[in-house]
Coordinates of C-alpha atoms in Angstrom, one line a residue:
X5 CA 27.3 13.3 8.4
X6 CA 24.1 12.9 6.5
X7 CA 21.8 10.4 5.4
X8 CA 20.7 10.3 1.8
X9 CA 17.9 7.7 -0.2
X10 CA 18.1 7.3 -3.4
X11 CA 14.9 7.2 -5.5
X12 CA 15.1 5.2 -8.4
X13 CA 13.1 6.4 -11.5
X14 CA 9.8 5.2 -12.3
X15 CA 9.1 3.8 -15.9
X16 CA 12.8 3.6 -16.8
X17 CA 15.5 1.1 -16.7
X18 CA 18.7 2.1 -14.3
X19 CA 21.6 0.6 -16.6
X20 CA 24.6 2.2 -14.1
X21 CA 24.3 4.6 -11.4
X22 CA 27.5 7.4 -10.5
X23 CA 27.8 9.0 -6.9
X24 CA 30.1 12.0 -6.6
X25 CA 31.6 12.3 -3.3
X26 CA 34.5 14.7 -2.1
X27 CA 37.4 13.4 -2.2
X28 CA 38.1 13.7 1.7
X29 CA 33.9 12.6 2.4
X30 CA 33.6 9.1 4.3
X31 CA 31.3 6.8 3.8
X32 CA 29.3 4.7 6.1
X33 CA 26.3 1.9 6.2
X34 CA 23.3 3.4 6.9
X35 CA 21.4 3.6 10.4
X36 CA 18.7 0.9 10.4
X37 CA 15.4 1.6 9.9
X38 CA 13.7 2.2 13.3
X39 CA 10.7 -1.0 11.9
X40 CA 12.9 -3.8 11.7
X41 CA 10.2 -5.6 8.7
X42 CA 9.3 -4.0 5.3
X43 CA 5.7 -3.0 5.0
X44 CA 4.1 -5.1 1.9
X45 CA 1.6 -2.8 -0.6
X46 CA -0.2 -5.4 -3.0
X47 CA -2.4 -3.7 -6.0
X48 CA -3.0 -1.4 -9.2
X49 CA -0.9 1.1 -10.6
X50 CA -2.5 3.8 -8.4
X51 CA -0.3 1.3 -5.5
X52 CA 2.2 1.2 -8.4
X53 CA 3.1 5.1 -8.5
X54 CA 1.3 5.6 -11.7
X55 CA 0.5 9.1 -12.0
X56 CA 3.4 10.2 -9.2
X57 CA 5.6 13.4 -10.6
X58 CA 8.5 11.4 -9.1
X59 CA 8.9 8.5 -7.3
X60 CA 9.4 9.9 -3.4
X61 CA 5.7 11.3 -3.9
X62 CA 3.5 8.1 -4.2
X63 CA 2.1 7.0 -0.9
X64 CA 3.9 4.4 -0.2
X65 CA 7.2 7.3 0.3
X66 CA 5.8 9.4 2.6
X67 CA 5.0 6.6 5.1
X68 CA 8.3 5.3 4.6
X69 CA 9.4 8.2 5.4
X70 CA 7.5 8.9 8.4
X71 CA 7.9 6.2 10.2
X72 CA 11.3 5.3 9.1
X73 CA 10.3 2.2 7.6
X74 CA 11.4 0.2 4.3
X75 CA 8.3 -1.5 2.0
X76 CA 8.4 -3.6 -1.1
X77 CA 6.2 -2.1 -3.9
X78 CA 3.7 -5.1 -5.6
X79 CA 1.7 -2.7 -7.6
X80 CA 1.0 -4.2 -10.5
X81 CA -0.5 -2.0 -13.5
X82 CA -3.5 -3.9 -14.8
X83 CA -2.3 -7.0 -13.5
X84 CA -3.3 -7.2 -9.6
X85 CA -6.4 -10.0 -9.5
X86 CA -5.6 -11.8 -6.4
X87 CA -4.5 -14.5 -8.2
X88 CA -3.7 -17.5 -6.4
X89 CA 0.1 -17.2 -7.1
X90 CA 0.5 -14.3 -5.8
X91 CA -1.3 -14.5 -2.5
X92 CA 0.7 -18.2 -2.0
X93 CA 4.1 -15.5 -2.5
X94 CA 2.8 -12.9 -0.2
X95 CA 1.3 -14.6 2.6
X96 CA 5.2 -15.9 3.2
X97 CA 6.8 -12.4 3.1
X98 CA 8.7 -11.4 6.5
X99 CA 6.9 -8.0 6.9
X100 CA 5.5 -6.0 9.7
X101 CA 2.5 -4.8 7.2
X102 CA 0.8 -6.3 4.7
X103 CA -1.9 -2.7 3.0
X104 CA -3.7 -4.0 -0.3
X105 CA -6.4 -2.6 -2.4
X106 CA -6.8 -4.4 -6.0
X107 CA -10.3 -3.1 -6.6
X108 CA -9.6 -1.4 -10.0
X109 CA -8.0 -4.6 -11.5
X110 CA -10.6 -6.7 -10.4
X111 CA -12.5 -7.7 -13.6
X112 CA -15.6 -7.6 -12.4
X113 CA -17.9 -7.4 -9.1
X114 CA -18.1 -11.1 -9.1
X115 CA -14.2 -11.4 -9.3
X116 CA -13.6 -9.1 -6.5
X117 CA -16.3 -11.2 -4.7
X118 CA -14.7 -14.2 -5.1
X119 CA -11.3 -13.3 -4.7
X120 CA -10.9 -10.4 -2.0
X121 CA -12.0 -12.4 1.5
X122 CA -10.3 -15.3 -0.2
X123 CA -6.7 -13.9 0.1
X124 CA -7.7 -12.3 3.1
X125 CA -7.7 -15.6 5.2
X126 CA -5.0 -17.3 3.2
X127 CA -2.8 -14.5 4.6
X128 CA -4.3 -14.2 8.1
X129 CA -4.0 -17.9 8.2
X130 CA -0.5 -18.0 7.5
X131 CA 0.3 -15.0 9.7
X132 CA -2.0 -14.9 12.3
X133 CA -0.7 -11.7 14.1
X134 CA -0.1 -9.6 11.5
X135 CA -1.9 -6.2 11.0
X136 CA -3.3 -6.0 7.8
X137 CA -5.1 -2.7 6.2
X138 CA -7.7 -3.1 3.4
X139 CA -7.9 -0.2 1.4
X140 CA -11.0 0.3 -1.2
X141 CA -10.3 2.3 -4.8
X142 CA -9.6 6.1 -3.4
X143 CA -12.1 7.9 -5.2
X144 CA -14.6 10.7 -3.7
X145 CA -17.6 10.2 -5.8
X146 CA -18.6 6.3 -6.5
X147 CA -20.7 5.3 -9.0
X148 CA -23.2 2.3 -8.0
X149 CA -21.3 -0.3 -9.2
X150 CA -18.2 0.8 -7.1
X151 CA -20.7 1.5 -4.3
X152 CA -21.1 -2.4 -4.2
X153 CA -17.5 -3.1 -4.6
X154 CA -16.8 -1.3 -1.8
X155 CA -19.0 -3.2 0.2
X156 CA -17.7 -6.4 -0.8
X157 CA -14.1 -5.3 0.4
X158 CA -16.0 -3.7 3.5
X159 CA -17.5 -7.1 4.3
X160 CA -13.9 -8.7 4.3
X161 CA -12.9 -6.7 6.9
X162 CA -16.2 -6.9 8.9
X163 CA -16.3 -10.7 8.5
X164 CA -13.0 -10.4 10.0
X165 CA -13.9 -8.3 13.0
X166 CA -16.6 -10.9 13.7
X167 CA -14.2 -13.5 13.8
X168 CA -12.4 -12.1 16.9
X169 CA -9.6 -10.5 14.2
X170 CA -7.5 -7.6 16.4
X171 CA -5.2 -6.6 13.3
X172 CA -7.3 -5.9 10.5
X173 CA -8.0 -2.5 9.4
X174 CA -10.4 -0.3 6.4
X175 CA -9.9 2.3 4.8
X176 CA -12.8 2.9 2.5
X177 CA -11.7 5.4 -0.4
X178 CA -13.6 8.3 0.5
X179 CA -11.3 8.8 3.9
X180 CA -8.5 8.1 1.2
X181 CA -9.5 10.9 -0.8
X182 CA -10.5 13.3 2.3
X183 CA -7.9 15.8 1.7
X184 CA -8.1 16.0 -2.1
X185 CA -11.6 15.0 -2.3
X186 CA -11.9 15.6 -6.7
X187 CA -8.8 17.4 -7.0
X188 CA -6.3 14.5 -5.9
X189 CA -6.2 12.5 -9.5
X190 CA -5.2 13.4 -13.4
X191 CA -8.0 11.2 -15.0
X192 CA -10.3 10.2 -12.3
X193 CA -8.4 7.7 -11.2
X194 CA -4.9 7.3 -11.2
X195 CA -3.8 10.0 -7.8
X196 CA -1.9 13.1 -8.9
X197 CA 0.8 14.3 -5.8
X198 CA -1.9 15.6 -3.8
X199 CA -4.3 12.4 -3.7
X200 CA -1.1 10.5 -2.8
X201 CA -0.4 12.9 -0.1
X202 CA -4.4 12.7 1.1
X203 CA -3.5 8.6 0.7
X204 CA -0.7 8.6 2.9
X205 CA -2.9 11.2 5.6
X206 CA -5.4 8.7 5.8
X207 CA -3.1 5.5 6.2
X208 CA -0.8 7.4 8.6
X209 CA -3.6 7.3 11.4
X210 CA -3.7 3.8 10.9
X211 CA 0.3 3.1 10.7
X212 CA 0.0 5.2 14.3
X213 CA -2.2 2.7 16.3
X214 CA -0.3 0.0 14.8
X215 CA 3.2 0.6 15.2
X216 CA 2.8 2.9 18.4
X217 CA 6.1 3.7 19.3
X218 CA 7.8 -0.6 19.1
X219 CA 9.5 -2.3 16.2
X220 CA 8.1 -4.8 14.7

């Protein structure tokens, strides 16, 4: 016996799906996954899969994969501003997760400003246990504007720390990028397979401390 996932197909629409199976195979539900919640990814098309040569390469996969855990893909392309909406939605999600990072679709500085701690508590305050990574845009070089925007998401998190907060994490996008450093994306920005593979590097580390072994 073997267990198989099926990737659907990014940027097309799945109208019927056929499974060939000998005629003498069986059949059975799947083992569980070993986390018993989804992990929640909130942002751009980078958190999307833009730019992934297939679907089981964005980051999101490999951690699935390696920690034998399901997730629920919000990456929304062009359309991630912390929006009020959204955050009310996601801040009542059963997950064991919640990784976001919505720095490209943020309009502006003053946006992001606004908007980043904002969702941060709204979340935290609903679901005051829950580990929660902060991710900034994964890019190795910044420009000074994005040098301030990273600091705005940095302050989130160290806000947080202040506060007492023992399940908040940052990943700035430098240690995103480690791996790839300015090879990892097609058009610098959207990751090619190796930036999503230095991505999921990076994030693993974290995923380690927090799930450590227990479900969640």
């Amino acid at each position: 016996m073997k267990e198989v996932t099926i990737n659907f197909p990014t940027y097309s629409f799945v109208e019927e799906l056929y499974i060939g199976l000998d005629e003498n195979a069986t059949l059975e539900a799947p083992t569980p996954y070993r986390i018993e919640k989804p992990v929640v990814f909130y942002g751009s098309s980078i958190t999307q899969g833009g730019c992934a040569s297939r679907p089981g390469t964005c980051y999101q996969g490999h951690i699935s994969r390696r920690f034998d855990c399901d997730y629920l893909n919000l990456g929304f392309s062009g359309n991630a501003k912390a929006e009020d909406e959204i955050t009310e939605y996601i801040k009542n999600m059963d997950m064991s997760v919640f990784v976001y990072d919505y720095d490209y679709n943020a309009p502006s500085v003053e946006h992001l400003e606004k908007t980043h701690e904002k969702m941060f508590k709204a979340i935290r305050e609903k679901n005051p246990f829950l580990p929660v990574i902060i991710m900034s845009r994964p890019k190795h070089f910044l420009t000074a504007e994005e040098k301030v925007r990273r600091g705005i998401i940095e302050t989130t998190y160290k806000n947080a720390i202040s506060a007492g907060d023992k399940n908040v994490y940052f990943l700035d996008g430098k240690a995103l990028m480690k791996t790839a450093r300015d090879n990892g994306t097609v058009d610098n920005c959207h990751p090619n397979d190796l930036g999503f593979y230095s991505i999921a590097q990076a994030l693993t580390t974290v995923f380690k401390k927090i799930y450590s072994g227990k479900k969640i």
